[in-house]
C-alpha cells in the first residue's frame, strides 16, 4: 500500500490565506522504479475559520529524464475546492526537479474567492468585520544548488485582489501587486515527499518596489523551519513547523499576516464611520 504525507502545495504562495491554510494535499511516497503515477486525491477538512471544506486534488508524478537517477520525481497537479462559508478556489501547480537535483522550479496559478473576517480593535469599529477577497495569483520560483543541501534562487509573484467589506457604503478595493523573490533553502530531508527524518529550512524575501508598477513599496520576509520525526519503525511520520513573518513598509490589507484563526488586520485604506482606519 502506498504511503502518504501532507504536502504543502507549491505555494509557496505568500498570499495571506489562499494556500497556507487551504492547500494541504496528500502526496505519494516517491518511487524511483515508476516513471509515471497518477493520484486523484479527495480533499476534506474542517476548521472554525472556513467551516467544512471539500474538493479534489489530482496529481501526477513522473520522471523527466530517465537517465537522471538523483533527482526526485517531478510533480504536476491541480486543485478545486469549496467551503461551507462559500470560499472557493481552483488552480494548477507544479514542482520540477532537473539535472540531478541541481535545479528546482516551482510554479502555481490560482483563482478563487476567500470569505473571512478581521478584528479591527479600534474605537467606533465593530468587534468583527466580514470581508470577501477575490484573487488571481501567479508565481514561479527557480532555485539552484550552490552547496550540498543548499539552494538559492529568484522568483516572481503577481496577485490581483478585489476586496469588499461588510460595511455600509464601503466600496470594493482593487489591488494588483507585482513582486520579486530572493529565496534560500537548506534541505536535509531524506526524501522530499516522504521524509522519515531531517529538516527543511526556507528563507524568503519578497519585495514589491514601486518601479514594478505597485502603488506603494513594501517588503515581506518569511522564515520557516520544518522538522520531521519517524515512529513505529518509520511507519508514521510526525512533523513540527516554526514560522516567522515580517512585514516592512506600507503593506496592503491583503499582504498582512494572519495569526492563528484570527485575522488581526485593520483597514489599509478606506473609511468607516468617518474615521480613517490604518493597518494594524
PDB file of C-alpha atoms in Angstrom:
ATOM      1  CA  UNK A   1       0.000   0.000   0.000  1.00  0.00           C
ATOM      2  CA  UNK A   2       1.272   3.433  -0.863  1.00  0.00           C
ATOM      3  CA  UNK A   3       2.023   5.789   1.972  1.00  0.00           C
ATOM      4  CA  UNK A   4       1.241   9.486   2.038  1.00  0.00           C
ATOM      5  CA  UNK A   5       2.441  12.603   3.735  1.00  0.00           C
ATOM      6  CA  UNK A   6       0.918  16.026   3.898  1.00  0.00           C
ATOM      7  CA  UNK A   7       2.415  18.168   1.139  1.00  0.00           C
ATOM      8  CA  UNK A   8       2.384  21.944   1.190  1.00  0.00           C
ATOM      9  CA  UNK A   9       1.310  22.720  -2.361  1.00  0.00           C
ATOM     10  CA  UNK A  10       3.732  24.896  -4.224  1.00  0.00           C
ATOM     11  CA  UNK A  11       2.728  27.874  -2.860  1.00  0.00           C
ATOM     12  CA  UNK A  12       4.676  28.819  -1.928  1.00  0.00           C
ATOM     13  CA  UNK A  13       2.498  31.436  -2.029  1.00  0.00           C
ATOM     14  CA  UNK A  14       2.796  34.450   0.081  1.00  0.00           C
ATOM     15  CA  UNK A  15      -0.880  35.267  -0.108  1.00  0.00           C
ATOM     16  CA  UNK A  16      -2.392  35.599   3.358  1.00  0.00           C
ATOM     17  CA  UNK A  17      -4.855  32.705   3.180  1.00  0.00           C
ATOM     18  CA  UNK A  18      -5.008  31.132  -0.212  1.00  0.00           C
ATOM     19  CA  UNK A  19      -2.552  28.332   0.263  1.00  0.00           C
ATOM     20  CA  UNK A  20      -1.094  28.319   3.702  1.00  0.00           C
ATOM     21  CA  UNK A  21      -4.414  27.212   5.169  1.00  0.00           C
ATOM     22  CA  UNK A  22      -6.118  25.516   2.232  1.00  0.00           C
ATOM     23  CA  UNK A  23      -3.612  23.677   0.146  1.00  0.00           C
ATOM     24  CA  UNK A  24      -2.630  20.733   2.291  1.00  0.00           C
ATOM     25  CA  UNK A  25      -2.599  17.834  -0.141  1.00  0.00           C
ATOM     26  CA  UNK A  26      -1.522  14.214   0.227  1.00  0.00           C
ATOM     27  CA  UNK A  27       1.427  13.318  -1.970  1.00  0.00           C
ATOM     28  CA  UNK A  28       2.538   9.758  -2.651  1.00  0.00           C
ATOM     29  CA  UNK A  29       5.783   8.341  -1.455  1.00  0.00           C
ATOM     30  CA  UNK A  30       8.471   8.808  -4.083  1.00  0.00           C
ATOM     31  CA  UNK A  31       9.073   5.627  -6.100  1.00  0.00           C
ATOM     32  CA  UNK A  32      12.075   5.779  -8.439  1.00  0.00           C
ATOM     33  CA  UNK A  33      11.092   2.493 -10.091  1.00  0.00           C
ATOM     34  CA  UNK A  34       7.995   4.029 -11.683  1.00  0.00           C
ATOM     35  CA  UNK A  35       8.286   6.638 -14.422  1.00  0.00           C
ATOM     36  CA  UNK A  36       4.709   7.875 -14.020  1.00  0.00           C
ATOM     37  CA  UNK A  37       1.935   7.661 -11.467  1.00  0.00           C
ATOM     38  CA  UNK A  38      -1.392   9.459 -11.144  1.00  0.00           C
ATOM     39  CA  UNK A  39      -3.360  10.024  -7.983  1.00  0.00           C
ATOM     40  CA  UNK A  40      -6.735  11.823  -7.761  1.00  0.00           C
ATOM     41  CA  UNK A  41      -6.834  12.759  -4.074  1.00  0.00           C
ATOM     42  CA  UNK A  42     -10.075  13.830  -2.374  1.00  0.00           C
ATOM     43  CA  UNK A  43      -9.724  16.821  -0.065  1.00  0.00           C
ATOM     44  CA  UNK A  44     -11.812  17.049   3.127  1.00  0.00           C
ATOM     45  CA  UNK A  45     -11.146  19.369   6.041  1.00  0.00           C
ATOM     46  CA  UNK A  46     -12.822  21.368   8.784  1.00  0.00           C
ATOM     47  CA  UNK A  47     -11.697  24.433  10.674  1.00  0.00           C
ATOM     48  CA  UNK A  48     -13.529  27.137  12.620  1.00  0.00           C
ATOM     49  CA  UNK A  49     -12.487  29.895  10.223  1.00  0.00           C
ATOM     50  CA  UNK A  50     -13.755  28.460   6.936  1.00  0.00           C
ATOM     51  CA  UNK A  51     -16.028  25.658   8.055  1.00  0.00           C
ATOM     52  CA  UNK A  52     -16.275  22.378   6.171  1.00  0.00           C
ATOM     53  CA  UNK A  53     -14.016  22.148   3.093  1.00  0.00           C
ATOM     54  CA  UNK A  54     -14.195  19.626   0.278  1.00  0.00           C
ATOM     55  CA  UNK A  55     -12.590  19.233  -3.119  1.00  0.00           C
ATOM     56  CA  UNK A  56     -10.278  17.249  -5.346  1.00  0.00           C
ATOM     57  CA  UNK A  57      -6.507  17.426  -5.830  1.00  0.00           C
ATOM     58  CA  UNK A  58      -5.426  15.310  -8.821  1.00  0.00           C
ATOM     59  CA  UNK A  59      -1.648  14.928  -9.067  1.00  0.00           C
ATOM     60  CA  UNK A  60       0.774  13.237 -11.417  1.00  0.00           C
ATOM     61  CA  UNK A  61       4.345  12.240 -10.529  1.00  0.00           C
ATOM     62  CA  UNK A  62       6.814  11.489 -13.282  1.00  0.00           C
ATOM     63  CA  UNK A  63      10.470  11.253 -14.210  1.00  0.00           C
ATOM     64  CA  UNK A  64      11.562  13.973 -16.622  1.00  0.00           C
ATOM     65  CA  UNK A  65      14.908  12.384 -17.555  1.00  0.00           C
ATOM     66  CA  UNK A  66      15.137   8.613 -17.166  1.00  0.00           C
ATOM     67  CA  UNK A  67      18.951   8.849 -17.088  1.00  0.00           C
ATOM     68  CA  UNK A  68      18.791  11.108 -14.053  1.00  0.00           C
ATOM     69  CA  UNK A  69      18.736   8.774 -11.055  1.00  0.00           C
ATOM     70  CA  UNK A  70      19.365  11.507  -8.474  1.00  0.00           C
ATOM     71  CA  UNK A  71      16.521  13.981  -8.979  1.00  0.00           C
ATOM     72  CA  UNK A  72      13.248  13.242  -7.189  1.00  0.00           C
ATOM     73  CA  UNK A  73      10.242  12.742  -9.400  1.00  0.00           C
ATOM     74  CA  UNK A  74       8.581  15.940 -10.573  1.00  0.00           C
ATOM     75  CA  UNK A  75       5.009  16.734  -9.652  1.00  0.00           C
ATOM     76  CA  UNK A  76       2.145  18.420 -11.513  1.00  0.00           C
ATOM     77  CA  UNK A  77      -1.302  18.819 -10.069  1.00  0.00           C
ATOM     78  CA  UNK A  78      -4.441  20.844  -9.711  1.00  0.00           C
ATOM     79  CA  UNK A  79      -6.905  21.777  -7.022  1.00  0.00           C
ATOM     80  CA  UNK A  80     -10.569  22.590  -6.908  1.00  0.00           C
ATOM     81  CA  UNK A  81     -12.166  23.173  -3.536  1.00  0.00           C
ATOM     82  CA  UNK A  82     -15.101  24.834  -1.818  1.00  0.00           C
ATOM     83  CA  UNK A  83     -16.050  25.507   1.780  1.00  0.00           C
ATOM     84  CA  UNK A  84     -19.294  25.853   3.684  1.00  0.00           C
ATOM     85  CA  UNK A  85     -18.730  29.633   4.022  1.00  0.00           C
ATOM     86  CA  UNK A  86     -18.706  29.826   0.190  1.00  0.00           C
ATOM     87  CA  UNK A  87     -14.965  30.251  -0.170  1.00  0.00           C
ATOM     88  CA  UNK A  88     -13.764  28.544  -3.341  1.00  0.00           C
ATOM     89  CA  UNK A  89     -10.507  28.050  -5.176  1.00  0.00           C
ATOM     90  CA  UNK A  90      -9.161  26.413  -8.320  1.00  0.00           C
ATOM     91  CA  UNK A  91      -5.701  26.222  -9.799  1.00  0.00           C
ATOM     92  CA  UNK A  92      -2.737  24.279 -11.087  1.00  0.00           C
ATOM     93  CA  UNK A  93       0.744  23.833  -9.612  1.00  0.00           C
ATOM     94  CA  UNK A  94       4.000  22.037 -10.304  1.00  0.00           C
ATOM     95  CA  UNK A  95       7.346  21.195  -8.761  1.00  0.00           C
ATOM     96  CA  UNK A  96      10.128  20.213 -11.153  1.00  0.00           C
ATOM     97  CA  UNK A  97      13.497  18.657 -10.287  1.00  0.00           C
ATOM     98  CA  UNK A  98      16.132  18.906 -13.014  1.00  0.00           C
ATOM     99  CA  UNK A  99      19.739  17.989 -13.809  1.00  0.00           C
ATOM    100  CA  UNK A 100      20.468  15.647 -10.875  1.00  0.00           C
ATOM    101  CA  UNK A 101      18.516  17.878  -8.485  1.00  0.00           C
ATOM    102  CA  UNK A 102      20.675  20.891  -9.347  1.00  0.00           C
ATOM    103  CA  UNK A 103      17.643  22.966 -10.285  1.00  0.00           C
ATOM    104  CA  UNK A 104      14.251  23.146  -8.601  1.00  0.00           C
ATOM    105  CA  UNK A 105      11.388  25.040 -10.225  1.00  0.00           C
ATOM    106  CA  UNK A 106       8.075  25.749  -8.531  1.00  0.00           C
ATOM    107  CA  UNK A 107       5.084  27.291 -10.317  1.00  0.00           C
ATOM    108  CA  UNK A 108       1.439  27.943  -9.468  1.00  0.00           C
ATOM    109  CA  UNK A 109      -1.585  29.682 -10.970  1.00  0.00           C
ATOM    110  CA  UNK A 110      -4.724  30.099  -8.865  1.00  0.00           C
ATOM    111  CA  UNK A 111      -8.053  31.900  -8.938  1.00  0.00           C
ATOM    112  CA  UNK A 112     -10.719  31.973  -6.262  1.00  0.00           C
ATOM    113  CA  UNK A 113     -12.650  33.891  -3.643  1.00  0.00           C
ATOM    114  CA  UNK A 114     -11.954  33.897   0.099  1.00  0.00           C
ATOM    115  CA  UNK A 115     -14.569  34.847   2.709  1.00  0.00           C
ATOM    116  CA  UNK A 116     -13.096  35.694   6.082  1.00  0.00           C
ATOM    117  CA  UNK A 117     -13.230  38.286   8.888  1.00  0.00           C
ATOM    118  CA  UNK A 118     -10.883  40.517  10.828  1.00  0.00           C
ATOM    119  CA  UNK A 119     -10.784  42.158  14.237  1.00  0.00           C
ATOM    120  CA  UNK A 120     -10.013  45.900  13.923  1.00  0.00           C
ATOM    121  CA  UNK A 121      -9.873  46.583  17.691  1.00  0.00           C
ATOM    122  CA  UNK A 122     -10.317  50.304  17.063  1.00  0.00           C
ATOM    123  CA  UNK A 123     -12.674  52.868  18.651  1.00  0.00           C
ATOM    124  CA  UNK A 124     -16.012  53.084  16.885  1.00  0.00           C
ATOM    125  CA  UNK A 125     -15.469  49.940  14.826  1.00  0.00           C
ATOM    126  CA  UNK A 126     -17.477  46.739  15.302  1.00  0.00           C
ATOM    127  CA  UNK A 127     -15.800  43.816  17.019  1.00  0.00           C
ATOM    128  CA  UNK A 128     -15.706  41.740  13.826  1.00  0.00           C
ATOM    129  CA  UNK A 129     -15.875  42.823  10.187  1.00  0.00           C
ATOM    130  CA  UNK A 130     -16.569  40.258   7.492  1.00  0.00           C
ATOM    131  CA  UNK A 131     -14.857  40.653   4.136  1.00  0.00           C
ATOM    132  CA  UNK A 132     -14.571  38.844   0.824  1.00  0.00           C
ATOM    133  CA  UNK A 133     -11.495  38.792  -1.392  1.00  0.00           C
ATOM    134  CA  UNK A 134     -11.454  37.644  -4.996  1.00  0.00           C
ATOM    135  CA  UNK A 135      -7.967  36.733  -6.126  1.00  0.00           C
ATOM    136  CA  UNK A 136      -5.916  35.806  -9.159  1.00  0.00           C
ATOM    137  CA  UNK A 137      -2.447  34.506  -8.378  1.00  0.00           C
ATOM    138  CA  UNK A 138       0.617  33.574 -10.434  1.00  0.00           C
ATOM    139  CA  UNK A 139       4.001  32.548  -9.060  1.00  0.00           C
ATOM    140  CA  UNK A 140       7.234  30.999 -10.331  1.00  0.00           C
ATOM    141  CA  UNK A 141      10.440  30.237  -8.392  1.00  0.00           C
ATOM    142  CA  UNK A 142      13.743  28.944  -9.756  1.00  0.00           C
ATOM    143  CA  UNK A 143      16.398  27.628  -7.359  1.00  0.00           C
ATOM    144  CA  UNK A 144      19.888  26.283  -7.963  1.00  0.00           C
ATOM    145  CA  UNK A 145      22.026  24.107  -5.704  1.00  0.00           C
ATOM    146  CA  UNK A 146      25.112  26.057  -4.591  1.00  0.00           C
ATOM    147  CA  UNK A 147      26.374  23.658  -1.894  1.00  0.00           C
ATOM    148  CA  UNK A 148      25.315  20.253  -0.527  1.00  0.00           C
ATOM    149  CA  UNK A 149      21.660  20.566   0.566  1.00  0.00           C
ATOM    150  CA  UNK A 150      21.673  24.346  -0.036  1.00  0.00           C
ATOM    151  CA  UNK A 151      19.631  26.114  -2.737  1.00  0.00           C
ATOM    152  CA  UNK A 152      19.324  29.779  -3.662  1.00  0.00           C
ATOM    153  CA  UNK A 153      17.075  31.336  -6.246  1.00  0.00           C
ATOM    154  CA  UNK A 154      14.842  34.047  -7.622  1.00  0.00           C
ATOM    155  CA  UNK A 155      11.112  34.254  -8.125  1.00  0.00           C
ATOM    156  CA  UNK A 156       8.234  36.386  -9.353  1.00  0.00           C
ATOM    157  CA  UNK A 157       4.725  36.669  -7.951  1.00  0.00           C
ATOM    158  CA  UNK A 158       1.658  38.503  -9.266  1.00  0.00           C
ATOM    159  CA  UNK A 159      -1.572  38.839  -7.311  1.00  0.00           C
ATOM    160  CA  UNK A 160      -4.752  40.725  -8.127  1.00  0.00           C
ATOM    161  CA  UNK A 161      -7.235  41.310  -5.289  1.00  0.00           C
ATOM    162  CA  UNK A 162     -10.826  42.543  -5.277  1.00  0.00           C
ATOM    163  CA  UNK A 163     -11.724  43.048  -1.614  1.00  0.00           C
ATOM    164  CA  UNK A 164     -15.141  44.084  -0.309  1.00  0.00           C
ATOM    165  CA  UNK A 165     -16.039  44.666   3.346  1.00  0.00           C
ATOM    166  CA  UNK A 166     -19.344  44.034   5.073  1.00  0.00           C
ATOM    167  CA  UNK A 167     -19.633  47.700   5.982  1.00  0.00           C
ATOM    168  CA  UNK A 168     -22.284  50.134   4.751  1.00  0.00           C
ATOM    169  CA  UNK A 169     -21.182  52.152   1.708  1.00  0.00           C
ATOM    170  CA  UNK A 170     -17.777  50.523   1.647  1.00  0.00           C
ATOM    171  CA  UNK A 171     -16.508  50.316  -1.956  1.00  0.00           C
ATOM    172  CA  UNK A 172     -14.736  47.295  -3.386  1.00  0.00           C
ATOM    173  CA  UNK A 173     -10.963  47.794  -3.363  1.00  0.00           C
ATOM    174  CA  UNK A 174      -8.952  46.561  -6.345  1.00  0.00           C
ATOM    175  CA  UNK A 175      -5.241  45.953  -5.910  1.00  0.00           C
ATOM    176  CA  UNK A 176      -2.592  44.457  -8.207  1.00  0.00           C
ATOM    177  CA  UNK A 177       0.788  43.513  -6.771  1.00  0.00           C
ATOM    178  CA  UNK A 178       3.955  42.601  -8.675  1.00  0.00           C
ATOM    179  CA  UNK A 179       6.715  41.161  -6.525  1.00  0.00           C
ATOM    180  CA  UNK A 180      10.163  39.669  -6.769  1.00  0.00           C
ATOM    181  CA  UNK A 181      11.617  36.989  -4.508  1.00  0.00           C
ATOM    182  CA  UNK A 182      15.002  36.108  -3.089  1.00  0.00           C
ATOM    183  CA  UNK A 183      14.957  32.502  -1.867  1.00  0.00           C
ATOM    184  CA  UNK A 184      17.292  30.456   0.294  1.00  0.00           C
ATOM    185  CA  UNK A 185      16.608  26.840   1.301  1.00  0.00           C
ATOM    186  CA  UNK A 186      18.509  24.231   3.272  1.00  0.00           C
ATOM    187  CA  UNK A 187      17.087  20.768   2.646  1.00  0.00           C
ATOM    188  CA  UNK A 188      18.247  17.872   4.824  1.00  0.00           C
ATOM    189  CA  UNK A 189      15.251  15.632   4.172  1.00  0.00           C
ATOM    190  CA  UNK A 190      15.977  12.086   3.098  1.00  0.00           C
ATOM    191  CA  UNK A 191      13.027  12.160   0.690  1.00  0.00           C
ATOM    192  CA  UNK A 192      11.226  15.307  -0.477  1.00  0.00           C
ATOM    193  CA  UNK A 193       7.809  13.593  -0.455  1.00  0.00           C
ATOM    194  CA  UNK A 194       8.152  11.162   2.458  1.00  0.00           C
ATOM    195  CA  UNK A 195      10.877  12.371   4.842  1.00  0.00           C
ATOM    196  CA  UNK A 196      11.448   9.926   7.678  1.00  0.00           C
ATOM    197  CA  UNK A 197      13.740  12.436   9.358  1.00  0.00           C
ATOM    198  CA  UNK A 198      15.767  15.555   8.791  1.00  0.00           C
ATOM    199  CA  UNK A 199      14.520  19.068   8.227  1.00  0.00           C
ATOM    200  CA  UNK A 200      13.816  21.782   5.669  1.00  0.00           C
ATOM    201  CA  UNK A 201      14.502  25.473   6.326  1.00  0.00           C
ATOM    202  CA  UNK A 202      13.348  28.247   3.985  1.00  0.00           C
ATOM    203  CA  UNK A 203      14.046  31.970   3.913  1.00  0.00           C
ATOM    204  CA  UNK A 204      12.047  34.158   1.518  1.00  0.00           C
ATOM    205  CA  UNK A 205      12.444  37.875   0.950  1.00  0.00           C
ATOM    206  CA  UNK A 206       9.568  39.254  -1.126  1.00  0.00           C
ATOM    207  CA  UNK A 207       9.908  42.800  -2.411  1.00  0.00           C
ATOM    208  CA  UNK A 208       7.249  44.952  -4.076  1.00  0.00           C
ATOM    209  CA  UNK A 209       9.002  48.124  -5.311  1.00  0.00           C
ATOM    210  CA  UNK A 210       7.091  50.987  -6.907  1.00  0.00           C
ATOM    211  CA  UNK A 211       9.069  50.653 -10.154  1.00  0.00           C
ATOM    212  CA  UNK A 212       7.382  47.239 -10.620  1.00  0.00           C
ATOM    213  CA  UNK A 213       4.124  49.159 -11.050  1.00  0.00           C
ATOM    214  CA  UNK A 214       2.968  48.953  -7.412  1.00  0.00           C
ATOM    215  CA  UNK A 215       1.235  51.955  -5.879  1.00  0.00           C
ATOM    216  CA  UNK A 216       3.397  51.765  -2.753  1.00  0.00           C
ATOM    217  CA  UNK A 217       6.640  49.972  -1.928  1.00  0.00           C
ATOM    218  CA  UNK A 218       6.574  47.110   0.572  1.00  0.00           C
ATOM    219  CA  UNK A 219       8.567  44.070   1.655  1.00  0.00           C
ATOM    220  CA  UNK A 220       7.805  40.772   3.348  1.00  0.00           C
ATOM    221  CA  UNK A 221      10.166  38.294   4.980  1.00  0.00           C
ATOM    222  CA  UNK A 222       9.093  34.745   5.815  1.00  0.00           C
ATOM    223  CA  UNK A 223      11.209  32.124   7.570  1.00  0.00           C
ATOM    224  CA  UNK A 224      10.017  28.591   8.218  1.00  0.00           C
ATOM    225  CA  UNK A 225      11.661  25.508   9.678  1.00  0.00           C
ATOM    226  CA  UNK A 226      10.098  22.065   9.195  1.00  0.00           C
ATOM    227  CA  UNK A 227      11.379  19.163  11.331  1.00  0.00           C
ATOM    228  CA  UNK A 228      10.426  15.525  10.703  1.00  0.00           C
ATOM    229  CA  UNK A 229      10.381  12.611  13.144  1.00  0.00           C
ATOM    230  CA  UNK A 230       9.686   8.953  12.467  1.00  0.00           C
ATOM    231  CA  UNK A 231       7.908   6.482  14.755  1.00  0.00           C
ATOM    232  CA  UNK A 232       6.888   2.817  14.739  1.00  0.00           C
ATOM    233  CA  UNK A 233       9.924   1.815  12.686  1.00  0.00           C
ATOM    234  CA  UNK A 234       9.373   4.554  10.079  1.00  0.00           C
ATOM    235  CA  UNK A 235       5.695   3.699   9.593  1.00  0.00           C
ATOM    236  CA  UNK A 236       4.467   7.026  10.999  1.00  0.00           C
ATOM    237  CA  UNK A 237       5.933  10.446  10.410  1.00  0.00           C
ATOM    238  CA  UNK A 238       5.442  13.446  12.688  1.00  0.00           C
ATOM    239  CA  UNK A 239       6.209  16.977  11.540  1.00  0.00           C
ATOM    240  CA  UNK A 240       6.764  20.184  13.506  1.00  0.00           C
ATOM    241  CA  UNK A 241       6.819  23.625  11.922  1.00  0.00           C
ATOM    242  CA  UNK A 242       8.045  27.023  13.080  1.00  0.00           C
ATOM    243  CA  UNK A 243       7.083  30.110  11.083  1.00  0.00           C
ATOM    244  CA  UNK A 244       8.067  33.769  11.273  1.00  0.00           C
ATOM    245  CA  UNK A 245       6.555  36.522   9.140  1.00  0.00           C
ATOM    246  CA  UNK A 246       7.815  40.121   8.992  1.00  0.00           C
ATOM    247  CA  UNK A 247       6.196  42.977   7.078  1.00  0.00           C
ATOM    248  CA  UNK A 248       8.185  46.085   6.118  1.00  0.00           C
ATOM    249  CA  UNK A 249       6.777  49.244   4.587  1.00  0.00           C
ATOM    250  CA  UNK A 250       3.183  50.035   3.632  1.00  0.00           C
ATOM    251  CA  UNK A 251       1.687  46.576   3.327  1.00  0.00           C
ATOM    252  CA  UNK A 252      -1.619  46.284   1.532  1.00  0.00           C
ATOM    253  CA  UNK A 253      -4.508  44.832   3.550  1.00  0.00           C
ATOM    254  CA  UNK A 254      -4.174  41.519   1.695  1.00  0.00           C
ATOM    255  CA  UNK A 255      -0.424  41.316   2.291  1.00  0.00           C
ATOM    256  CA  UNK A 256      -0.718  41.312   6.056  1.00  0.00           C
ATOM    257  CA  UNK A 257      -0.275  38.178   8.115  1.00  0.00           C
ATOM    258  CA  UNK A 258      -2.897  36.094   9.881  1.00  0.00           C
ATOM    259  CA  UNK A 259      -2.267  34.919  13.444  1.00  0.00           C
ATOM    260  CA  UNK A 260      -3.864  31.525  14.038  1.00  0.00           C
ATOM    261  CA  UNK A 261      -7.573  31.522  13.212  1.00  0.00           C
ATOM    262  CA  UNK A 262      -7.945  35.262  13.845  1.00  0.00           C
ATOM    263  CA  UNK A 263      -7.314  37.797  11.158  1.00  0.00           C
ATOM    264  CA  UNK A 264      -5.901  40.662  13.218  1.00  0.00           C
ATOM    265  CA  UNK A 265      -5.640  43.126  10.378  1.00  0.00           C
ATOM    266  CA  UNK A 266      -7.249  46.547  10.158  1.00  0.00           C
ATOM    267  CA  UNK A 267      -8.077  48.569   7.100  1.00  0.00           C
ATOM    268  CA  UNK A 268      -5.194  49.622   4.917  1.00  0.00           C
ATOM    269  CA  UNK A 269      -7.335  52.279   3.278  1.00  0.00           C
ATOM    270  CA  UNK A 270     -10.942  53.494   3.239  1.00  0.00           C
ATOM    271  CA  UNK A 271     -13.107  54.955   5.945  1.00  0.00           C
ATOM    272  CA  UNK A 272     -15.570  53.628   8.484  1.00  0.00           C
ATOM    273  CA  UNK A 273     -17.986  55.996  10.282  1.00  0.00           C
ATOM    274  CA  UNK A 274     -15.856  58.948   9.249  1.00  0.00           C
ATOM    275  CA  UNK A 275     -12.749  57.617  10.960  1.00  0.00           C
ATOM    276  CA  UNK A 276      -9.659  56.695   8.986  1.00  0.00           C
ATOM    277  CA  UNK A 277      -8.586  53.139   9.886  1.00  0.00           C
ATOM    278  CA  UNK A 278      -4.998  52.133   9.354  1.00  0.00           C
ATOM    279  CA  UNK A 279      -3.336  48.764   9.070  1.00  0.00           C
ATOM    280  CA  UNK A 280      -2.507  47.275  12.432  1.00  0.00           C
TER     281      UNK A 280
END
